[in-house]
mmCIF file of C-alpha atoms in Angstrom:
data_model
loop_
_atom_site.group_PDB
_atom_site.id
_atom_site.type_symbol
_atom_site.label_atom_id
_atom_site.label_comp_id
_atom_site.label_asym_id
_atom_site.label_seq_id
_atom_site.Cartn_x
_atom_site.Cartn_y
_atom_site.Cartn_z
ATOM 1 C CA MET Z 1 54.882 96.285 77.606
ATOM 2 C CA ARG Z 2 57.121 99.191 76.546
ATOM 3 C CA LEU Z 3 54.428 100.532 74.221
ATOM 4 C CA ALA Z 4 51.890 100.478 77.059
ATOM 5 C CA ALA Z 5 54.353 102.275 79.358
ATOM 6 C CA ARG Z 6 54.875 104.989 76.739
ATOM 7 C CA GLN Z 7 51.128 105.526 76.453
ATOM 8 C CA LEU Z 8 50.840 106.336 80.162
ATOM 9 C CA SER Z 9 50.641 109.966 81.165
ATOM 10 C CA PRO Z 10 53.634 111.506 83.010
ATOM 11 C CA VAL Z 11 51.607 111.587 86.226
ATOM 12 C CA ALA Z 12 50.704 107.895 85.908
ATOM 13 C CA ARG Z 13 54.335 106.961 85.240
ATOM 14 C CA TRP Z 14 55.426 109.014 88.250
ATOM 15 C CA CYS Z 15 52.869 107.233 90.458
ATOM 16 C CA LEU Z 16 53.996 103.796 89.231
ATOM 17 C CA VAL Z 17 57.652 104.539 89.908
ATOM 18 C CA VAL Z 18 56.848 105.942 93.361
ATOM 19 C CA LEU Z 19 54.845 102.785 94.082
ATOM 20 C CA ALA Z 20 57.759 100.596 92.967
ATOM 21 C CA VAL Z 21 60.193 102.500 95.216
ATOM 22 C CA THR Z 22 57.719 102.204 98.104
ATOM 23 C CA VAL Z 23 57.438 98.441 97.660
ATOM 24 C CA CYS Z 24 61.225 98.003 97.426
ATOM 25 C CA TYR Z 25 61.851 100.081 100.542
ATOM 26 C CA PHE Z 26 59.124 98.307 102.502
ATOM 27 C CA ALA Z 27 60.343 94.830 101.463
ATOM 28 C CA THR Z 28 63.962 95.526 102.394
ATOM 29 C CA GLY Z 29 62.807 97.255 105.578
ATOM 30 C CA GLN Z 30 61.041 94.074 106.642
ATOM 31 C CA ILE Z 31 64.325 92.214 106.194
ATOM 32 C CA GLY Z 32 66.122 94.723 108.408
ATOM 33 C CA ILE Z 33 63.496 94.499 111.146
ATOM 34 C CA GLN Z 34 64.344 90.831 111.621
ATOM 35 C CA TRP Z 35 67.625 91.912 113.284
ATOM 36 C CA ALA Z 36 66.242 94.855 115.248
ATOM 37 C CA LEU Z 37 68.039 95.540 118.537
ATOM 38 C CA VAL Z 38 66.291 98.720 119.736
ATOM 39 C CA ARG Z 39 62.481 99.112 119.891
ATOM 40 C CA GLU Z 40 62.072 96.340 117.304
ATOM 41 C CA GLN Z 41 62.748 98.845 114.501
ATOM 42 C CA ILE Z 42 66.415 99.918 114.767
ATOM 43 C CA SER Z 43 68.630 97.285 113.204
ATOM 44 C CA PRO Z 44 72.409 96.947 112.731
ATOM 45 C CA LEU Z 45 71.677 95.995 109.100
ATOM 46 C CA TRP Z 46 69.161 98.183 107.261
ATOM 47 C CA PRO Z 47 69.140 97.309 103.529
ATOM 48 C CA ALA Z 48 66.396 99.877 102.925
ATOM 49 C CA ALA Z 49 69.020 102.624 103.380
ATOM 50 C CA GLY Z 50 70.747 101.314 100.257
ATOM 51 C CA VAL Z 51 67.442 101.505 98.376
ATOM 52 C CA ALA Z 52 66.876 105.060 99.640
ATOM 53 C CA LEU Z 53 70.244 106.235 98.265
ATOM 54 C CA ALA Z 54 70.137 104.273 95.003
ATOM 55 C CA ALA Z 55 66.590 105.389 94.089
ATOM 56 C CA PRO Z 56 67.434 109.073 93.408
ATOM 57 C CA MET Z 57 70.712 108.039 91.792
ATOM 58 C CA LEU Z 58 68.971 105.755 89.281
ATOM 59 C CA LEU Z 59 65.557 107.394 88.914
ATOM 60 C CA GLY Z 60 66.003 111.023 89.912
ATOM 61 C CA PRO Z 61 65.234 113.011 93.058
ATOM 62 C CA ARG Z 62 61.573 113.658 92.155
ATOM 63 C CA PHE Z 63 60.624 110.139 93.269
ATOM 64 C CA TRP Z 64 61.516 110.812 96.914
ATOM 65 C CA PRO Z 65 57.871 110.258 98.054
ATOM 66 C CA GLY Z 66 58.450 106.537 97.446
ATOM 67 C CA ILE Z 67 61.153 106.546 100.131
ATOM 68 C CA PHE Z 68 58.900 108.438 102.521
ATOM 69 C CA LEU Z 69 55.916 106.125 101.969
ATOM 70 C CA GLY Z 70 58.073 103.020 102.278
ATOM 71 C CA ALA Z 71 59.530 104.230 105.578
ATOM 72 C CA LEU Z 72 56.064 105.245 106.789
ATOM 73 C CA LEU Z 73 54.597 101.806 106.048
ATOM 74 C CA THR Z 74 57.598 100.096 107.644
ATOM 75 C CA ASN Z 75 57.414 102.017 110.909
ATOM 76 C CA ILE Z 76 53.710 102.713 111.312
ATOM 77 C CA ALA Z 77 52.941 99.279 112.739
ATOM 78 C CA ILE Z 78 55.510 99.648 115.521
ATOM 79 C CA GLY Z 79 54.891 103.314 116.390
ATOM 80 C CA PRO Z 80 55.127 105.004 118.730
ATOM 81 C CA SER Z 81 52.651 107.501 117.158
ATOM 82 C CA LEU Z 82 51.657 108.644 113.682
ATOM 83 C CA ALA Z 83 53.260 112.075 114.129
ATOM 84 C CA THR Z 84 56.515 110.544 115.367
ATOM 85 C CA VAL Z 85 56.546 107.943 112.602
ATOM 86 C CA SER Z 86 56.005 110.707 110.040
ATOM 87 C CA MET Z 87 59.012 112.613 111.370
ATOM 88 C CA LEU Z 88 61.090 109.429 111.410
ATOM 89 C CA SER Z 89 60.121 108.824 107.791
ATOM 90 C CA ALA Z 90 61.066 112.387 106.909
ATOM 91 C CA GLY Z 91 64.490 111.781 108.457
ATOM 92 C CA ASN Z 92 64.848 108.641 106.344
ATOM 93 C CA VAL Z 93 64.336 110.858 103.280
ATOM 94 C CA ILE Z 94 66.492 113.837 104.321
ATOM 95 C CA GLY Z 95 69.672 111.781 104.913
ATOM 96 C CA PRO Z 96 69.877 109.999 101.525
ATOM 97 C CA MET Z 97 68.611 113.026 99.568
ATOM 98 C CA LEU Z 98 71.260 115.218 101.187
ATOM 99 C CA ALA Z 99 73.930 112.606 100.426
ATOM 100 C CA TYR Z 100 72.654 112.391 96.836
ATOM 101 C CA ALA Z 101 72.884 116.173 96.376
ATOM 102 C CA VAL Z 102 76.425 116.370 97.787
ATOM 103 C CA MET Z 103 77.645 113.380 95.766
ATOM 104 C CA ARG Z 104 76.214 114.818 92.554
ATOM 105 C CA ARG Z 105 77.796 118.163 93.379
ATOM 106 C CA LEU Z 106 81.173 116.441 93.765
ATOM 107 C CA GLY Z 107 80.844 114.619 90.436
ATOM 108 C CA PHE Z 108 79.576 111.165 91.351
ATOM 109 C CA ARG Z 109 78.619 109.110 88.270
ATOM 110 C CA ASN Z 110 76.155 106.223 88.145
ATOM 111 C CA GLN Z 111 78.562 104.208 85.999
ATOM 112 C CA PHE Z 112 80.491 103.656 89.209
ATOM 113 C CA ASP Z 113 83.675 102.890 87.285
ATOM 114 C CA ARG Z 114 86.107 105.349 88.890
ATOM 115 C CA LEU Z 115 87.919 105.307 92.201
ATOM 116 C CA PRO Z 116 86.517 108.738 93.259
ATOM 117 C CA ASP Z 117 82.988 107.311 92.858
ATOM 118 C CA ALA Z 118 83.760 104.529 95.320
ATOM 119 C CA VAL Z 119 85.295 106.989 97.794
ATOM 120 C CA LEU Z 120 82.263 109.291 97.562
ATOM 121 C CA LEU Z 121 79.856 106.422 98.114
ATOM 122 C CA VAL Z 122 81.699 105.356 101.266
ATOM 123 C CA THR Z 123 82.365 108.782 102.792
ATOM 124 C CA ILE Z 124 79.257 110.746 101.786
ATOM 125 C CA GLY Z 125 76.694 108.028 101.155
ATOM 126 C CA ALA Z 126 77.533 105.377 103.734
ATOM 127 C CA ILE Z 127 78.944 107.548 106.515
ATOM 128 C CA GLY Z 128 77.713 111.121 106.123
ATOM 129 C CA GLY Z 129 74.130 110.764 104.906
ATOM 130 C CA THR Z 130 73.324 107.897 107.242
ATOM 131 C CA ALA Z 131 74.651 109.868 110.214
ATOM 132 C CA VAL Z 132 72.092 112.572 109.409
ATOM 133 C CA SER Z 133 69.224 110.059 109.319
ATOM 134 C CA ALA Z 134 70.398 108.338 112.499
ATOM 135 C CA GLY Z 135 70.808 111.592 114.423
ATOM 136 C CA LEU Z 136 67.443 112.999 113.324
ATOM 137 C CA GLY Z 137 65.559 109.762 113.932
ATOM 138 C CA THR Z 138 67.029 109.132 117.362
ATOM 139 C CA GLY Z 139 66.437 112.737 118.352
ATOM 140 C CA VAL Z 140 62.770 112.435 117.386
ATOM 141 C CA LEU Z 141 62.386 109.303 119.530
ATOM 142 C CA VAL Z 142 63.997 111.043 122.515
ATOM 143 C CA LEU Z 143 61.793 114.138 122.139
ATOM 144 C CA ASP Z 144 58.707 111.932 121.887
ATOM 145 C CA GLY Z 145 59.656 110.113 125.091
ATOM 146 C CA ALA Z 146 59.986 106.732 123.393
ATOM 147 C CA LEU Z 147 63.672 106.720 124.432
ATOM 148 C CA GLY Z 148 65.451 108.153 127.420
ATOM 149 C CA ALA Z 149 68.045 110.882 126.921
ATOM 150 C CA GLY Z 150 70.744 108.477 128.098
ATOM 151 C CA ASP Z 151 69.857 106.066 125.279
ATOM 152 C CA PHE Z 152 70.514 108.617 122.536
ATOM 153 C CA TRP Z 153 74.089 107.670 121.659
ATOM 154 C CA PRO Z 154 73.754 103.852 121.839
ATOM 155 C CA THR Z 155 70.574 104.006 119.740
ATOM 156 C CA ALA Z 156 72.035 106.464 117.237
ATOM 157 C CA LEU Z 157 75.114 104.273 116.898
ATOM 158 C CA VAL Z 158 73.075 101.150 116.136
ATOM 159 C CA TRP Z 159 70.912 103.140 113.703
ATOM 160 C CA TRP Z 160 73.960 104.634 111.968
ATOM 161 C CA THR Z 161 75.685 101.253 111.774
ATOM 162 C CA GLY Z 162 72.660 99.605 110.177
ATOM 163 C CA ASP Z 163 72.117 102.362 107.617
ATOM 164 C CA ALA Z 164 75.810 102.629 106.722
ATOM 165 C CA ILE Z 165 76.215 98.907 106.151
ATOM 166 C CA GLY Z 166 72.953 98.836 104.200
ATOM 167 C CA VAL Z 167 74.307 101.539 101.882
ATOM 168 C CA LEU Z 168 77.690 99.828 101.514
ATOM 169 C CA THR Z 169 76.224 96.438 100.638
ATOM 170 C CA VAL Z 170 72.987 97.187 98.767
ATOM 171 C CA ALA Z 171 73.397 100.558 97.003
ATOM 172 C CA PRO Z 172 76.415 99.509 94.850
ATOM 173 C CA LEU Z 173 74.613 96.380 93.662
ATOM 174 C CA LEU Z 174 71.567 98.449 92.696
ATOM 175 C CA LEU Z 175 73.753 100.961 90.847
ATOM 176 C CA LEU Z 176 75.218 98.078 88.841
ATOM 177 C CA THR Z 177 71.806 96.739 87.720
ATOM 178 C CA PRO Z 178 71.595 98.880 84.540
ATOM 179 C CA ARG Z 179 74.842 97.241 83.374
ATOM 180 C CA PHE Z 180 73.757 93.726 84.305
ATOM 181 C CA ARG Z 181 73.661 91.223 81.452
ATOM 182 C CA LEU Z 182 72.999 87.506 81.644
ATOM 183 C CA PRO Z 183 76.244 85.617 81.014
ATOM 184 C CA THR Z 184 76.509 83.838 77.696
ATOM 185 C CA ARG Z 185 78.937 81.136 76.601
ATOM 186 C CA VAL Z 186 80.366 80.689 80.069
ATOM 187 C CA SER Z 187 82.826 77.845 80.255
ATOM 188 C CA PRO Z 188 82.365 75.053 82.815
ATOM 189 C CA ALA Z 189 85.657 76.074 84.405
ATOM 190 C CA ARG Z 190 84.298 79.585 84.966
ATOM 191 C CA TRP Z 191 81.127 78.225 86.584
ATOM 192 C CA ALA Z 192 83.251 75.961 88.782
ATOM 193 C CA GLU Z 193 85.349 78.947 89.882
ATOM 194 C CA ALA Z 194 82.223 80.966 90.716
ATOM 195 C CA ILE Z 195 80.842 78.095 92.810
ATOM 196 C CA ALA Z 196 84.195 77.680 94.549
ATOM 197 C CA LEU Z 197 84.263 81.409 95.300
ATOM 198 C CA ALA Z 198 80.745 81.287 96.767
ATOM 199 C CA ILE Z 199 81.686 78.360 98.997
ATOM 200 C CA ALA Z 200 84.962 79.986 100.050
ATOM 201 C CA GLY Z 201 83.256 83.329 100.748
ATOM 202 C CA THR Z 202 80.567 81.748 102.903
ATOM 203 C CA GLY Z 203 83.090 79.615 104.721
ATOM 204 C CA ALA Z 204 85.412 82.543 105.381
ATOM 205 C CA ALA Z 205 82.522 84.655 106.688
ATOM 206 C CA LEU Z 206 81.430 81.871 109.036
ATOM 207 C CA LEU Z 207 85.002 81.295 110.196
ATOM 208 C CA ALA Z 208 85.485 85.032 110.831
ATOM 209 C CA SER Z 209 82.449 85.006 113.133
ATOM 210 C CA THR Z 210 83.839 82.346 115.457
ATOM 211 C CA ALA Z 211 85.993 82.756 118.543
ATOM 212 C CA PRO Z 212 88.858 83.418 118.743
ATOM 213 C CA ALA Z 213 88.632 86.210 116.163
ATOM 214 C CA LYS Z 214 89.728 85.265 112.621
ATOM 215 C CA LEU Z 215 88.435 88.331 110.803
ATOM 216 C CA PHE Z 216 91.431 88.496 108.459
ATOM 217 C CA VAL Z 217 90.465 85.299 106.600
ATOM 218 C CA VAL Z 218 87.827 87.107 104.511
ATOM 219 C CA PHE Z 219 90.230 89.460 102.749
ATOM 220 C CA PRO Z 220 91.962 86.930 100.442
ATOM 221 C CA VAL Z 221 88.489 85.892 99.275
ATOM 222 C CA LEU Z 222 87.563 89.530 98.572
ATOM 223 C CA VAL Z 223 90.764 89.958 96.567
ATOM 224 C CA TRP Z 224 89.949 86.799 94.588
ATOM 225 C CA ALA Z 225 86.418 88.028 93.905
ATOM 226 C CA ALA Z 226 87.569 91.496 92.797
ATOM 227 C CA LEU Z 227 90.306 90.212 90.487
ATOM 228 C CA ARG Z 228 88.255 87.485 88.834
ATOM 229 C CA PHE Z 229 84.634 88.671 89.020
ATOM 230 C CA ARG Z 230 85.072 92.430 89.261
ATOM 231 C CA GLN Z 231 82.515 94.562 91.087
ATOM 232 C CA ALA Z 232 79.602 92.127 91.024
ATOM 233 C CA GLY Z 233 81.608 89.320 92.612
ATOM 234 C CA ALA Z 234 83.339 91.528 95.177
ATOM 235 C CA LEU Z 235 80.116 93.256 96.237
ATOM 236 C CA LEU Z 236 78.202 89.998 96.599
ATOM 237 C CA CYS Z 237 81.016 88.609 98.756
ATOM 238 C CA SER Z 238 80.953 91.793 100.824
ATOM 239 C CA LEU Z 239 77.192 91.463 101.313
ATOM 240 C CA CYS Z 240 77.585 87.845 102.444
ATOM 241 C CA VAL Z 241 80.376 88.682 104.904
ATOM 242 C CA CYS Z 242 78.583 91.715 106.370
ATOM 243 C CA THR Z 243 75.294 89.827 106.757
ATOM 244 C CA LEU Z 244 76.848 86.884 108.575
ATOM 245 C CA THR Z 245 78.988 89.188 110.729
ATOM 246 C CA ILE Z 246 75.956 91.192 111.834
ATOM 247 C CA PHE Z 247 73.992 88.006 112.497
ATOM 248 C CA ALA Z 248 76.800 86.810 114.788
ATOM 249 C CA ALA Z 249 76.980 90.212 116.502
ATOM 250 C CA VAL Z 250 73.221 90.332 117.105
ATOM 251 C CA ARG Z 251 73.275 86.842 118.593
ATOM 252 C CA GLY Z 252 76.411 87.558 120.615
ATOM 253 C CA HIS Z 253 78.358 84.761 118.948
ATOM 254 C CA GLY Z 254 82.052 84.441 118.276
ATOM 255 C CA PRO Z 255 84.326 87.418 118.902
ATOM 256 C CA TYR Z 256 81.353 89.696 119.697
ATOM 257 C CA GLY Z 257 79.881 87.821 122.648
ATOM 258 C CA SER Z 258 81.986 89.510 125.324
ATOM 259 C CA TYR Z 259 81.110 93.090 124.332
ATOM 260 C CA GLU Z 260 78.290 95.363 125.429
ATOM 261 C CA LEU Z 261 75.994 96.837 122.788
ATOM 262 C CA VAL Z 262 77.975 100.002 121.972
ATOM 263 C CA PRO Z 263 81.454 98.390 121.754
ATOM 264 C CA ARG Z 264 79.922 95.515 119.817
ATOM 265 C CA MET Z 265 78.423 97.878 117.228
ATOM 266 C CA LEU Z 266 81.695 99.807 116.961
ATOM 267 C CA HIS Z 267 83.531 96.540 116.374
ATOM 268 C CA VAL Z 268 81.064 95.413 113.715
ATOM 269 C CA GLN Z 269 80.957 98.840 112.074
ATOM 270 C CA GLY Z 270 84.744 99.014 111.803
ATOM 271 C CA PHE Z 271 85.050 95.527 110.363
ATOM 272 C CA ASP Z 272 82.148 95.772 107.916
ATOM 273 C CA VAL Z 273 83.172 99.227 106.686
ATOM 274 C CA THR Z 274 86.667 97.851 106.063
ATOM 275 C CA VAL Z 275 85.207 94.894 104.162
ATOM 276 C CA GLY Z 276 82.912 97.121 102.131
ATOM 277 C CA MET Z 277 85.652 99.617 101.310
ATOM 278 C CA THR Z 278 88.046 96.837 100.316
ATOM 279 C CA ALA Z 279 85.477 95.296 97.978
ATOM 280 C CA LEU Z 280 84.460 98.635 96.448
ATOM 281 C CA VAL Z 281 87.897 100.179 96.041
ATOM 282 C CA LEU Z 282 89.749 97.092 94.842
ATOM 283 C CA SER Z 283 87.073 96.058 92.327
ATOM 284 C CA THR Z 284 86.875 99.637 91.001
ATOM 285 C CA ILE Z 285 90.656 99.773 90.588
ATOM 286 C CA VAL Z 286 90.549 96.488 88.682
ATOM 287 C CA LEU Z 287 87.756 97.878 86.492
ATOM 288 C CA GLN Z 288 89.813 101.013 85.792
ATOM 289 C CA ARG Z 289 92.791 98.846 84.878
ATOM 290 C CA ASP Z 290 90.669 96.832 82.449
ATOM 291 C CA ARG Z 291 89.327 100.013 80.861
ATOM 292 C CA ALA Z 292 92.826 101.484 80.504
ATOM 293 C CA THR Z 293 94.065 98.236 78.954
ATOM 294 C CA ALA Z 294 91.159 98.247 76.490
ATOM 295 C CA GLU Z 295 91.846 101.879 75.560
ATOM 296 C CA ILE Z 296 95.557 101.156 75.008
ATOM 297 C CA THR Z 297 94.680 98.126 72.872
ATOM 298 C CA GLU Z 298 92.220 100.183 70.833
ATOM 299 C CA ALA Z 299 94.789 102.943 70.327
ATOM 300 C CA TRP Z 300 97.399 100.377 69.273
ATOM 301 C CA LEU Z 301 95.002 98.889 66.704
ATOM 302 C CA GLN Z 302 94.273 102.332 65.277
ATOM 303 C CA ILE Z 303 97.988 103.110 65.025
ATOM 304 C CA THR Z 304 98.593 99.760 63.333
ATOM 305 C CA GLU Z 305 95.837 100.450 60.807
ATOM 306 C CA MET Z 306 97.280 103.887 60.074
ATOM 307 C CA VAL Z 307 100.756 102.407 59.584
ATOM 308 C CA ASP Z 308 99.319 99.778 57.231
ATOM 309 C CA MET Z 309 97.644 102.516 55.216
ATOM 310 C CA ILE Z 310 100.708 104.756 55.116
ATOM 311 C CA ALA Z 311 103.296 102.053 54.372
ATOM 312 C CA PRO Z 312 102.175 101.218 50.761
ATOM 313 C CA ARG Z 313 101.979 104.927 49.864
ATOM 314 C CA GLN Z 314 105.388 105.546 51.309
ATOM 315 C CA SER Z 315 106.809 102.590 49.330
ATOM 316 C CA LEU Z 316 105.232 103.903 46.114
ATOM 317 C CA ARG Z 317 106.614 107.377 46.737
ATOM 318 C CA SER Z 318 110.088 105.962 47.364
ATOM 319 C CA ALA Z 319 109.917 103.976 44.120
ATOM 320 C CA MET Z 320 108.836 107.029 42.100
ATOM 321 C CA THR Z 321 111.595 109.146 43.632
ATOM 322 C CA GLN Z 322 114.152 106.484 42.788
ATOM 323 C CA ARG Z 323 113.019 106.370 39.122
ATOM 324 C CA LYS Z 324 113.381 110.126 38.796
ATOM 325 C CA ASP Z 325 116.891 109.935 40.189
ATOM 326 C CA ASP Z 326 117.764 107.209 37.673
#
């Protein structure tokens, strides 16, 4: 398989990667459409936004046509017109590409193992870049007449919420895929803890979505996931919590049932951003602590080896000096 891939021309490889990005965006876009609140295409959870940001991070910015084609295929069936859909798709490219450029300029690394990387992903990727896409897309719909001018802010808010949560929950997991390795020699106790964490995370997310509000119950589970399963565990828990929270908000269940659309989205956005930031920041801090501990251990081993090498020579020198004195 690798040999065949190497034999492809650069243009053929570029086309295959663009096709793969298109398929990924379209597939995750179809998931987001299932929760659409405005015009059957603007959803409070848009996982495709995470794909759109992670694609240039992992593959490079030259594969941006995959994002555009994926957005075009996602929206073309629900309109309103080909020209409008093309401009919407362009907005879906401009936001993540702008966020990518700014994050790279500020030193973001794909290893995603430093606290500044987590902060940049939240502030620039999940909040800044998605605001650009939401503002451009909603403005295009208003100019086309598909939305009234009075619907601009509610629609833009739902759009921004969906893209931001999609980036917070999906993009970090995609950035971790190059480091993913199948676990080997995992003890039964470790498997039992992972299963218990999955059950506790799902249960806490369901409990948080019931009335009266019990949103705080998810945070001990996030702490558990970050301390014991690092970024992968914390991010998967965050994805579960955000998904179930948005499902409850869309259906008007639990603590969200008494709110209108805009306050409801603000409530969900605030909670899910807090959950995502907690998972990202805490798991990254734990990863930094592990790396610092490993570096200290490695330095201690090197010092010990040097002492072991120096000690015999020093003893021999002391013995020779003592003979001369005698």
